XYZ file of C-alpha atoms in Angstrom:
774
model
C 23.329 26.050 -78.676
C 20.935 28.453 -76.806
C 18.301 26.053 -77.179
C 20.593 23.187 -75.503
C 21.503 25.966 -72.850
C 17.848 27.277 -72.271
C 16.672 23.258 -72.387
C 19.254 22.718 -69.190
C 18.155 25.942 -67.488
C 14.634 24.509 -67.724
C 15.853 21.102 -66.332
C 17.489 22.754 -63.378
C 14.679 25.287 -62.603
C 12.325 21.817 -62.678
C 14.776 20.069 -60.262
C 14.656 23.094 -57.954
C 10.964 23.552 -57.786
C 10.685 19.460 -57.299
C 13.607 20.082 -54.737
C 11.153 22.625 -52.818
C 8.204 20.906 -53.449
C 9.492 17.859 -51.743
C 11.125 19.500 -49.137
C 7.845 21.709 -48.474
C 5.867 18.698 -48.307
C 8.119 16.813 -46.062
C 8.123 19.840 -43.570
C 4.627 20.150 -44.135
C 4.257 15.938 -43.139
C 6.114 16.470 -40.347
C 4.185 19.864 -38.924
C 1.343 17.787 -39.689
C 2.520 14.811 -37.733
C 3.112 16.764 -34.657
C -0.140 18.371 -35.196
C -2.095 15.427 -35.300
C 0.046 14.023 -32.163
C -0.774 17.145 -30.429
C -4.519 16.744 -31.154
C -4.714 13.600 -30.082
C -4.837 11.416 -32.834
C -2.003 9.055 -32.211
C -3.191 8.647 -28.123
C -4.416 11.009 -25.347
C -2.203 14.079 -25.070
C -1.856 15.886 -21.802
C -3.688 18.994 -21.261
C -2.505 22.236 -20.036
C -3.654 21.943 -16.727
C -1.581 18.122 -16.552
C 1.575 19.718 -18.013
C 1.085 22.275 -15.107
C 0.228 19.830 -12.360
C 1.748 16.407 -13.254
C 0.041 14.035 -11.546
C 2.489 11.391 -9.323
C 1.891 9.303 -6.557
C 3.597 10.719 -3.435
C 4.291 8.967 -0.149
C 3.334 10.438 3.266
C 6.321 11.353 5.009
C 6.809 11.172 8.678
C 9.416 13.746 10.269
C 11.081 13.648 13.287
C 11.592 16.546 15.941
C 14.929 16.562 14.792
C 14.561 16.742 11.369
C 15.089 13.381 10.037
C 12.551 11.331 8.129
C 11.329 8.005 10.416
C 9.539 6.280 7.903
C 6.819 6.644 4.915
C 3.140 5.694 4.079
C 2.666 4.435 0.269
C 0.727 1.947 -1.592
C 3.231 1.152 -4.474
C 5.322 4.435 -4.696
C 7.464 5.513 -1.997
C 8.184 8.889 -3.509
C 9.341 12.228 -1.806
C 10.016 15.026 -3.966
C 13.016 17.070 -3.224
C 13.960 20.508 -4.931
C 16.315 21.506 -7.571
C 18.185 23.515 -4.701
C 18.669 19.990 -2.715
C 20.380 18.124 -5.555
C 23.978 18.362 -5.138
C 25.579 19.705 -8.536
C 27.793 16.335 -8.811
C 24.475 14.496 -9.258
C 23.195 16.746 -11.717
C 26.550 17.107 -13.876
C 26.313 13.318 -14.132
C 23.332 13.134 -15.085
C 23.639 15.739 -18.130
C 27.151 14.160 -19.161
C 25.585 10.806 -19.640
C 22.266 11.419 -20.771
C 21.923 14.618 -22.351
C 25.182 16.613 -23.107
C 23.563 19.296 -25.104
C 20.575 19.557 -22.528
C 20.851 23.211 -21.896
C 21.189 23.850 -25.529
C 18.306 22.770 -27.159
C 14.305 23.251 -25.975
C 13.156 19.369 -25.573
C 14.353 17.668 -28.848
C 18.161 17.480 -29.603
C 18.105 17.870 -33.472
C 22.338 16.724 -33.713
C 21.524 13.706 -31.551
C 18.176 12.812 -33.906
C 20.116 13.006 -37.403
C 22.652 10.906 -35.985
C 20.387 8.374 -34.643
C 18.530 8.214 -37.662
C 21.897 7.972 -39.982
C 23.149 5.179 -37.788
C 20.010 3.602 -37.056
C 20.572 4.174 -33.198
C 23.648 2.285 -33.121
C 25.769 4.930 -31.988
C 23.378 5.799 -29.291
C 19.724 7.272 -29.303
C 18.655 10.808 -29.029
C 16.005 10.826 -26.328
C 16.907 14.195 -24.101
C 15.933 14.375 -20.727
C 13.098 16.132 -21.253
C 12.044 13.295 -23.743
C 12.475 10.618 -20.912
C 10.520 12.695 -18.472
C 7.966 12.933 -20.894
C 7.617 9.180 -21.273
C 7.790 8.595 -17.620
C 5.004 11.560 -16.777
C 2.926 10.980 -19.451
C 3.323 8.060 -22.522
C 4.339 4.887 -20.353
C 6.171 2.133 -21.221
C 8.052 2.154 -24.181
C 6.285 0.272 -27.295
C 7.928 -2.250 -29.107
C 6.080 -2.783 -32.222
C 4.924 0.237 -34.967
C 3.245 2.331 -32.286
C 6.654 2.809 -30.982
C 6.938 5.371 -33.871
C 4.031 7.354 -33.164
C 5.050 7.107 -29.007
C 8.343 8.865 -30.119
C 6.303 11.783 -31.673
C 4.345 12.291 -28.711
C 7.474 12.334 -26.518
C 8.918 15.002 -28.667
C 5.586 17.171 -28.748
C 5.263 16.359 -25.095
C 9.091 17.419 -24.616
C 8.784 20.658 -26.247
C 5.544 21.670 -24.096
C 7.631 20.774 -20.855
C 10.301 23.027 -21.873
C 7.529 26.024 -22.381
C 6.414 25.246 -19.115
C 9.454 24.611 -16.752
C 12.755 25.674 -16.520
C 15.735 23.473 -16.975
C 16.367 23.022 -13.504
C 12.684 22.076 -12.789
C 12.880 19.401 -15.290
C 15.564 17.872 -14.025
C 14.345 17.750 -10.537
C 11.140 16.585 -12.081
C 13.072 13.513 -13.821
C 15.276 12.627 -10.836
C 11.896 12.399 -8.514
C 9.853 10.562 -10.818
C 12.776 7.474 -11.562
C 11.831 3.872 -10.193
C 15.102 2.860 -8.863
C 13.777 -0.514 -7.466
C 13.510 -1.929 -4.007
C 10.308 0.661 -3.358
C 13.385 3.411 -4.151
C 11.123 5.792 -6.179
C 12.902 9.284 -7.000
C 16.046 10.303 -5.952
C 15.476 10.759 -2.350
C 14.586 7.558 -1.368
C 17.005 6.040 -3.892
C 19.666 8.261 -2.044
C 18.346 7.088 1.447
C 17.671 3.168 0.330
C 20.960 2.615 -1.603
C 23.385 4.829 0.505
C 21.658 5.662 3.893
C 21.990 9.626 3.079
C 19.913 12.482 1.609
C 20.815 13.187 -1.741
C 22.824 16.356 -1.168
C 25.293 14.285 1.057
C 25.835 11.911 -1.937
C 29.596 11.884 -2.941
C 30.403 11.725 -6.928
C 30.509 8.150 -7.077
C 27.511 7.614 -5.266
C 25.598 9.846 -7.619
C 27.146 8.297 -10.808
C 25.909 4.828 -9.183
C 22.633 6.435 -9.319
C 22.674 8.187 -12.698
C 24.143 4.903 -14.054
C 20.585 3.273 -12.816
C 18.710 5.603 -15.024
C 19.453 3.482 -18.079
C 17.720 0.455 -16.750
C 17.328 0.205 -13.048
C 16.293 -3.332 -13.250
C 19.207 -4.296 -15.079
C 21.775 -2.258 -13.471
C 20.850 -3.800 -9.940
C 23.612 -2.846 -7.484
C 22.439 -6.067 -4.976
C 22.377 -8.338 -8.072
C 24.843 -7.465 -10.627
C 27.769 -5.634 -8.418
C 30.373 -5.869 -11.383
C 27.725 -4.505 -14.262
C 26.921 -1.562 -12.065
C 30.467 -0.612 -11.190
C 31.341 -0.791 -14.874
C 28.420 1.258 -15.777
C 29.393 3.956 -12.522
C 32.583 3.861 -14.371
C 31.128 4.751 -17.755
C 29.349 7.533 -16.082
C 32.451 9.262 -14.591
C 33.967 8.681 -18.155
C 31.437 10.824 -19.406
C 31.818 13.356 -16.474
C 35.500 13.161 -17.281
C 34.698 14.063 -21.437
C 32.727 16.931 -20.555
C 34.794 18.411 -18.023
C 32.915 18.257 -14.657
C 35.634 16.264 -13.394
C 39.292 15.646 -14.226
C 40.953 13.109 -15.933
C 42.768 12.676 -12.658
C 39.741 12.503 -10.520
C 38.069 10.134 -12.912
C 40.956 7.971 -12.768
C 40.842 7.940 -9.132
C 36.963 7.619 -8.443
C 36.956 4.689 -10.724
C 39.360 2.848 -8.772
C 36.987 3.005 -5.682
C 34.702 -0.076 -4.436
C 31.102 0.827 -4.622
C 30.248 1.020 -0.807
C 26.682 0.447 -1.200
C 24.696 0.922 2.460
C 21.551 -0.662 1.607
C 18.557 0.569 4.011
C 15.164 -0.964 2.614
C 12.027 1.205 3.363
C 9.201 -0.897 4.383
C 6.465 -0.449 6.745
C 7.604 -3.205 9.078
C 11.462 -2.133 9.058
C 13.614 0.617 9.936
C 13.243 2.936 12.625
C 9.805 3.685 15.209
C 7.994 0.913 13.358
C 5.413 0.582 16.158
C 5.217 4.394 16.552
C 4.558 4.666 12.480
C 1.716 2.088 12.392
C 0.269 4.159 15.423
C 0.423 7.278 13.270
C -0.967 5.106 10.160
C -4.117 4.660 12.198
C -4.291 8.053 13.528
C -3.990 9.625 10.269
C -7.110 7.482 8.643
C -8.896 8.863 11.816
C -7.759 12.381 11.037
C -8.590 12.661 7.595
C -12.508 11.178 7.794
C -12.664 14.174 10.015
C -10.497 16.975 8.029
C -11.612 16.610 4.368
C -10.183 18.875 1.566
C -11.921 22.160 0.658
C -13.837 20.076 -1.895
C -15.204 17.670 0.503
C -12.657 14.802 -0.825
C -10.532 12.983 1.630
C -7.130 13.387 1.879
C -5.404 9.781 0.655
C -2.413 9.100 3.330
C -0.595 6.819 0.766
C -0.791 8.991 -2.374
C -1.291 12.325 -1.590
C 2.317 13.538 -0.042
C 1.471 14.539 3.119
C 4.049 15.653 5.631
C 3.702 14.887 9.323
C 5.789 16.503 11.683
C 5.785 14.289 14.900
C 7.316 14.940 18.491
C 9.896 11.938 18.325
C 13.408 12.579 18.752
C 15.279 9.916 16.080
C 18.358 9.881 18.470
C 16.325 9.273 21.684
C 14.183 6.391 19.596
C 17.292 4.821 18.545
C 18.731 4.742 21.827
C 15.485 3.372 22.899
C 15.319 0.486 20.689
C 18.958 -0.460 21.423
C 18.082 -0.415 25.013
C 15.042 -2.504 24.340
C 16.932 -5.019 22.164
C 19.931 -5.578 24.347
C 18.210 -6.294 27.294
C 15.595 -8.142 26.026
C 17.588 -10.583 24.144
C 19.547 -11.400 27.467
C 16.640 -11.612 29.528
C 14.946 -13.860 26.788
C 18.026 -16.214 27.133
C 17.369 -16.608 30.458
C 13.523 -17.252 30.285
C 14.351 -19.966 27.657
C 17.101 -21.311 30.311
C 14.498 -21.604 33.105
C 11.682 -22.937 30.984
C 13.412 -26.136 29.410
C 11.201 -29.097 28.934
C 12.870 -30.705 31.980
C 12.590 -27.857 34.144
C 8.741 -26.836 33.156
C 7.064 -29.460 30.913
C 4.260 -26.798 30.144
C 6.662 -24.381 28.710
C 6.074 -21.409 28.362
C 3.229 -21.516 30.607
C 3.287 -21.707 34.770
C 0.643 -22.939 36.973
C -1.828 -24.103 34.539
C -3.329 -27.405 34.011
C -3.316 -29.066 30.598
C -7.248 -28.120 29.943
C -6.363 -24.335 30.636
C -3.609 -24.575 27.960
C -5.492 -25.914 25.733
C -8.224 -23.690 25.892
C -5.419 -20.837 25.322
C -3.810 -22.508 22.401
C -7.583 -23.104 20.938
C -8.365 -19.000 21.291
C -5.139 -18.193 19.653
C -5.719 -20.444 16.944
C -9.042 -19.126 16.357
C -7.658 -15.358 16.600
C -5.102 -16.129 14.039
C -4.687 -14.650 10.526
C -4.767 -18.131 9.004
C -7.911 -19.218 10.433
C -9.676 -16.179 9.541
C -8.365 -16.226 5.739
C -9.228 -20.077 5.644
C -12.646 -19.482 7.140
C -13.318 -16.434 4.407
C -12.442 -18.875 1.784
C -14.962 -21.027 2.883
C -13.059 -23.810 4.395
C -14.860 -26.162 6.645
C -13.522 -26.027 10.299
C -12.006 -29.698 10.087
C -9.888 -28.409 6.997
C -8.864 -25.235 8.747
C -7.805 -27.462 12.052
C -6.271 -29.915 9.751
C -3.935 -26.988 7.994
C -2.635 -26.005 11.655
C -1.220 -29.533 12.318
C 0.639 -29.820 8.786
C 4.132 -28.742 8.926
C 5.073 -25.996 6.693
C 8.019 -23.579 5.657
C 7.839 -20.421 7.502
C 10.181 -17.273 8.467
C 9.925 -16.960 12.395
C 11.963 -14.636 14.659
C 14.909 -15.573 16.570
C 17.053 -13.480 18.751
C 20.287 -15.767 18.028
C 20.325 -15.198 14.644
C 21.789 -12.020 12.832
C 18.832 -10.738 11.254
C 16.419 -11.685 14.308
C 14.865 -14.355 12.245
C 15.349 -17.603 10.617
C 13.572 -20.143 8.190
C 12.472 -23.187 9.548
C 9.780 -25.963 9.225
C 6.899 -26.181 11.677
C 3.010 -26.538 12.072
C 1.572 -23.367 12.369
C -0.059 -24.597 15.967
C 3.652 -25.249 16.954
C 4.669 -21.198 15.756
C 2.030 -20.067 17.979
C 3.378 -21.939 20.920
C 6.513 -20.655 19.912
C 5.755 -17.093 19.589
C 4.064 -17.389 23.184
C 7.568 -18.309 24.389
C 8.799 -14.551 24.051
C 8.702 -11.925 26.336
C 6.625 -8.532 25.140
C 7.729 -4.937 26.050
C 6.791 -1.430 25.609
C 8.341 1.895 26.397
C 7.384 5.403 25.855
C 9.170 8.408 26.715
C 7.676 12.030 27.265
C 8.969 15.850 27.966
C 6.354 16.385 30.593
C 6.073 20.045 30.128
C 4.892 19.582 26.519
C 3.449 16.192 26.593
C 6.038 15.491 23.249
C 6.542 11.895 22.929
C 10.304 11.512 22.047
C 10.364 7.648 22.102
C 8.072 4.788 21.241
C 8.857 1.491 21.076
C 5.764 -1.228 21.186
C 7.554 -4.451 21.246
C 10.564 -6.432 20.298
C 10.229 -6.480 16.565
C 7.409 -5.144 14.820
C 7.593 -7.908 11.665
C 6.922 -10.548 13.984
C 5.132 -9.149 16.919
C 2.738 -6.278 15.282
C 0.773 -5.828 18.593
C 1.727 -2.354 20.097
C 2.033 -3.012 23.973
C 2.399 0.879 24.425
C -1.041 1.846 23.293
C -3.227 -1.473 22.519
C -1.639 -3.378 25.778
C -3.275 -3.185 29.250
C -1.715 -4.947 32.052
C -1.901 -4.522 35.936
C 0.092 -1.668 36.764
C 1.381 -3.254 40.084
C 3.134 -0.966 42.621
C 3.471 1.765 39.949
C -0.151 2.597 40.801
C 0.343 3.291 44.599
C 1.809 6.872 43.723
C -1.715 8.113 42.995
C -2.668 6.794 46.781
C 0.351 8.654 47.818
C -0.762 11.630 46.133
C -4.469 11.704 47.267
C -3.416 11.515 50.984
C -0.663 14.192 50.755
C -3.313 16.512 48.739
C -5.879 15.835 51.250
C -4.510 14.956 54.562
C -1.232 17.048 53.854
C 0.796 13.995 54.965
C 4.805 15.012 54.408
C 6.897 12.326 52.817
C 8.459 12.362 56.304
C 5.340 11.276 58.082
C 5.484 7.657 59.460
C 2.849 4.918 59.758
C 3.259 1.547 61.529
C 4.239 -1.462 59.030
C 1.675 -3.972 60.716
C -0.889 -6.302 59.125
C -3.738 -3.846 58.388
C -7.685 -5.232 57.566
C -10.193 -2.599 55.835
C -13.339 -4.005 57.565
C -16.152 -5.412 55.199
C -18.524 -2.823 53.663
C -16.170 -0.058 54.161
C -15.235 1.240 50.837
C -17.897 -0.933 49.051
C -15.702 -3.970 49.854
C -18.091 -6.886 50.636
C -15.389 -8.414 53.071
C -12.353 -7.469 55.043
C -9.144 -6.786 52.928
C -6.120 -7.615 54.644
C -3.127 -7.295 52.382
C 0.201 -8.627 53.117
C 3.595 -7.584 51.820
C 5.070 -9.312 49.173
C 7.775 -11.030 51.446
C 5.075 -12.347 54.215
C 6.413 -10.089 56.674
C 5.668 -7.100 58.868
C 8.539 -5.390 60.587
C 6.386 -3.707 63.017
C 7.959 -0.449 62.927
C 7.032 2.950 62.132
C 8.041 3.645 58.327
C 8.166 7.273 56.586
C 6.199 7.502 53.635
C 9.035 7.961 51.608
C 10.597 4.803 52.904
C 7.533 2.596 52.579
C 6.898 3.760 49.099
C 10.775 3.341 48.306
C 10.183 -0.106 49.336
C 6.457 -0.809 48.257
C 5.175 -1.971 51.453
C 1.812 -2.796 51.151
C 0.572 -2.104 54.697
C 1.351 1.231 54.613
C -0.364 1.679 51.386
C -3.490 -0.045 52.457
C -3.704 2.211 55.554
C -3.464 5.441 53.359
C -6.342 4.613 50.904
C -8.313 3.453 54.314
C -7.898 7.227 54.894
C -8.457 9.054 51.973
C -11.214 6.120 50.432
C -10.950 4.980 46.697
C -13.179 7.624 45.472
C -10.470 10.292 45.930
C -7.696 7.964 44.450
C -9.442 7.239 41.491
C -10.635 10.939 40.999
C -6.830 12.083 41.034
C -5.798 8.908 38.652
C -8.769 9.986 35.952
C -7.488 13.751 36.046
C -3.791 12.563 35.356
C -5.160 10.847 32.153
C -5.929 7.275 32.980
C -8.881 6.618 30.941
C -10.211 2.991 32.056
C -13.072 2.460 34.635
C -11.750 1.958 37.835
C -13.846 0.219 40.635
C -13.485 2.185 43.875
C -12.538 -0.738 45.919
C -9.313 -0.516 48.413
C -7.702 -3.377 46.005
C -6.903 -0.893 43.436
C -4.175 0.714 45.694
C -1.971 -2.376 44.899
C -2.384 -2.250 41.291
C -4.766 -4.413 40.339
C -6.304 -1.664 37.546
C -5.233 -2.802 33.850
C -3.570 0.215 32.623
C -1.141 0.953 29.386
C 2.117 2.426 29.026
C 0.885 5.429 27.067
C -1.539 6.588 29.998
C 1.034 5.582 32.670
C 3.633 7.970 30.943
C 0.744 10.782 30.614
C -0.219 10.269 34.325
C 3.675 10.838 35.634
C 4.432 13.581 33.925
C 1.900 15.468 35.925
C 4.068 14.709 38.770
C 7.384 16.280 36.698
C 5.249 18.951 35.605
C 4.255 20.542 38.660
C 1.083 19.565 38.965
C -0.195 20.139 35.632
C -1.425 17.130 33.505
C -0.542 17.589 29.802
C -1.792 14.972 27.258
C 1.107 13.300 25.283
C 1.195 14.367 21.744
C 2.731 12.656 18.947
C 2.132 15.229 16.281
C 2.770 18.917 16.327
C 2.099 19.938 12.639
C 0.630 18.457 9.351
C 1.189 19.860 5.663
C 0.147 19.137 2.319
C 2.650 18.621 -0.569
C 2.805 22.258 -1.175
C 3.790 23.093 2.226
C 0.253 24.549 3.315
C -0.528 23.549 6.941
C -3.574 21.431 7.788
C -3.171 20.944 10.856
C -1.185 22.371 14.206
C -1.359 20.957 17.762
C -3.125 22.762 20.608
C -1.740 21.284 23.814
C -4.566 20.067 26.217
C -3.804 20.623 29.985
C -5.443 20.266 33.087
C -4.199 21.538 36.561
C -4.610 18.633 39.050
C -2.347 19.154 41.993
C -0.567 21.956 43.406
C 3.130 22.431 43.030
C 3.522 21.579 46.750
C 2.027 18.077 46.474
C 3.619 17.465 43.102
C 7.156 18.083 44.262
C 6.233 16.281 47.412
C 5.234 13.426 45.527
C 8.574 13.573 43.373
C 10.948 13.984 46.487
C 8.518 10.603 47.757
C 9.782 8.873 44.563
C 13.236 9.725 44.508
C 13.716 7.774 47.748
C 12.820 4.842 45.117
C 16.034 5.173 43.419
C 18.134 6.443 46.383
C 17.635 3.426 48.883
C 14.853 1.476 47.187
C 13.877 -1.116 44.715
C 15.640 1.134 42.089
C 18.479 1.599 43.912
C 20.593 0.092 41.061
C 20.590 2.674 38.887
C 23.057 4.415 41.485
C 24.559 1.371 43.691
C 26.230 -1.859 43.212
C 24.807 -5.444 43.340
C 24.612 -7.125 46.823
C 26.950 -10.060 47.384
C 24.638 -12.414 46.891
C 22.993 -10.975 43.814
C 25.888 -11.319 41.444
C 24.520 -14.688 39.811
C 22.023 -12.323 37.572
C 23.994 -9.379 36.814
C 24.484 -10.955 32.955
C 21.151 -10.641 32.536
C 20.739 -6.822 34.032
C 21.884 -5.174 30.372
C 23.978 -1.885 30.746
C 25.115 -2.354 34.311
C 26.332 -0.288 36.197
C 24.571 2.594 35.113
C 26.730 5.268 37.513
C 23.827 7.483 37.332
C 24.161 10.084 40.228
C 21.782 13.057 39.015
C 18.317 13.156 40.762
C 16.113 10.727 39.605
C 12.462 9.720 40.588
C 10.449 6.681 39.909
C 8.765 3.845 40.514
C 8.975 -0.248 40.015
C 6.237 -2.477 39.969
C 5.653 -6.257 39.896
C 2.243 -7.976 39.676
C 1.451 -11.256 41.202
C 3.128 -14.227 39.979
C 5.537 -11.822 38.521
C 3.131 -11.349 35.425
C 4.252 -7.945 34.796
C 7.271 -5.770 35.476
C 7.073 -2.004 35.324
C 9.538 1.042 35.990
C 8.458 4.541 35.667
C 11.620 6.770 35.745
C 11.625 10.674 35.741
C 14.178 13.293 35.634
C 12.844 17.042 35.158
C 12.573 17.106 31.550
C 11.936 13.882 30.631
C 9.301 10.866 31.668
C 9.959 7.454 30.618
C 7.609 4.158 31.033
C 8.896 0.564 30.528
C 6.839 -2.627 30.752
C 7.891 -6.027 30.294
C 5.855 -9.257 30.469
C 4.184 -12.065 28.688
C 1.657 -12.361 26.265
C -0.519 -14.438 28.634
C -0.222 -13.864 32.471
C 0.774 -17.304 32.907
C 3.577 -16.947 30.785
C 6.314 -15.152 33.900
C 9.395 -16.233 35.807
C 9.148 -18.417 38.723
C 10.938 -15.984 41.335
C 11.440 -12.284 42.306
C 15.064 -12.717 41.287
C 14.184 -12.184 37.325
C 10.660 -11.403 37.627
C 10.830 -8.108 39.328
C 10.164 -5.019 37.743
C 13.507 -3.759 38.728
C 15.148 -6.869 36.761
C 12.591 -6.799 33.886
C 12.061 -3.087 33.340
C 14.235 -0.755 35.057
C 17.459 -2.205 32.827
C 15.896 -0.827 29.740
C 15.281 2.690 31.482
C 18.735 2.706 33.041
C 20.671 2.009 29.603
C 18.391 4.375 27.851
C 19.074 7.055 29.977
C 22.911 6.382 30.141
C 22.690 6.691 25.979
C 20.887 9.895 26.009
C 23.482 11.345 28.804
C 26.091 10.536 26.278
C 24.803 12.848 23.688
C 24.459 16.012 25.130
C 22.815 17.692 22.378
C 19.843 16.241 23.423
C 19.492 18.175 26.566
C 17.870 15.720 28.904
C 18.404 17.245 32.188
C 20.890 16.258 35.042
C 19.644 18.964 37.703
C 17.075 18.722 40.641
C 13.473 18.860 40.351
C 12.405 22.770 40.587
C 11.136 23.188 44.562
C 8.403 25.565 44.861
C 8.792 28.827 46.588
C 7.168 28.860 49.829
C 7.101 25.112 49.982
C 4.462 24.301 52.571
C 5.072 20.567 52.889
C 8.449 19.285 54.554
C 10.192 17.108 52.510
C 13.536 17.136 54.424
C 13.877 13.598 55.897
C 17.199 13.773 56.657
C 17.293 13.171 60.359
C 14.633 10.209 60.056
C 16.175 8.452 57.256
C 19.808 9.015 58.439
C 19.848 5.224 59.986
C 18.118 3.988 56.541
C 20.948 5.326 54.503
C 23.637 3.035 56.331
C 21.477 -0.154 55.230
C 21.981 0.486 51.375
C 22.892 -2.693 49.017
C 20.990 -5.238 50.804
C 18.534 -8.155 49.141
C 15.675 -6.370 50.183
C 16.749 -2.901 48.306
C 16.893 -5.184 45.528
C 13.465 -6.339 45.471
C 10.280 -4.827 44.656
C 8.193 -6.033 47.663
C 4.857 -4.741 45.965
C 1.528 -6.566 44.995
């Protein structure tokens, strides 16, 4: 018996021994596998430095002066990280409840979940913790499908435990949500919240957070735009998980599950969204800036990957008002232009006053400048092949004012598409705070996706009568003229060889008439009387006018000849707004500025703007000029901002968008219309905002036939009027309704009350509605 008992005990101890040997061996193998993984045997592992600073591509972000994201620059990753503090509690709760219920109780590996996954072979759910999922996203990559999926899982475990040692639980959650790709360029939770719901993450409701957390399982499969019912069910699953772990009550769950998904899709691309033309200008500006401002190690910043934050001067609310005003008026104006340029009314539409060979030359040049021509040329195609391709019909997406999305699919030849696009009028608008130079709104065209030429700064067109204030400023500055001084409205000629002209220059008023009366400078400028302007430039000389214009920011070469007085010079809206800002800023020119500060992804300041200013005019002269230009909106060509239409002008009320504007506050401004109505301008000022608007065709031969629609007061002024009307509706913008500040001890008389008493009785005449400039 004793022997048998001893034998039994020996057998038991043998089992125990082998159990511990096997257990120890298994434990050793597990440890060895983890060590091998950490040593990189199963593939490269991240270094300690990479764990401390995981490399993710971050988009450059443009931030408005009122704290809104205008847009981003990125190549593949539209990612802007947010800190844990900016994540709503409901989003974090939804994530933990759905993806990792024991997240706060493990150190990267959920042992309980892992055992369950092994026991049931994954049929009752996987065991990937949030930390493991982050490890896969950051360092492992796409889930493997062959035998390497096992070694990949081991690597995930190792990296997850390292992440847990290096970061807090909160940091890991933020990193995970910031790294995930939600589709449609929604890289990270901030982009996802903005693109799918049009809001910042902190503003997400519980049911919205549940949608985004549900997408974490597979954003391609759970796509709310393509599989609404599937995503809705997935959202409700997330809500059930939140109730299961008591983040919400059963009653809340039932209520939330009854709600429909309110997807507010706002794609973020370079060609869509707010301030597209401005953002593309900033892209060019940044490319230049990074070349001139390298990192400390000499490497250049990457504007698509380094997560720069660009703090701009644009006000998103004013920018929206500007874009709305442009869109509304240009759609109406274009409708009238199409009405006047049907094949029956104008066989050469959209061109006017051109011979066939001239039109052919324009089309030929446009064809050779096109992207298609250049691309085919690079591919080695012959000229005959290229020309043939321009006459072959093809499917294309083109701009269309009458479509809800402003574009339509059609079939036409590339050559016809060139002509089609030339039928559309173009525009430019810029708004600036004159005291600081801060640009508040920038609209370079009607639609960036289809018209990528930025007319604010790339385009330059004849200034027309908007150049006349430079002439008047020179006269008031040098000759101490007053707005109340008078000159006769008679034909006036400047003799040959005087001021550099080779023959006598005898400008006419646009209506071809001369009143023969003495006109005050204020009345003459208000109605753009050319004869008075000619007398003024003759008295001060073109060189004086050029000097003032240059000091006020006009950079192009200006010929010192008398004809510049009527606006023959090509200028852009950007420089004109800066120049007019000098008048509103008491004679001090401030260069327009678009960027106040640049920060890197860590918040370190890389750039701060230093204002560039220049004293150009005395306060007296600047105020006198403002007073002169107030006459334009009181009883001149800008009078419709305040007054009703003349009886015989009601025919085009529908084109003048936003009328009546009912603006009663002090406004200074100047309309401008160039020869043949090719360009329409309006420059408008209140004490703390200067805005310039230009409208015209791509070619100067694309224009309205008459002044009725082709003058600056009809083409450009309505955009300004509607823009300002919308600005004044939002008192938070602080746009001034006050009078311009008059300097103390004003030495120039600006009180023309007595002189103008009779003129004020003549409001609302046809001439008041016409800009009779060059």
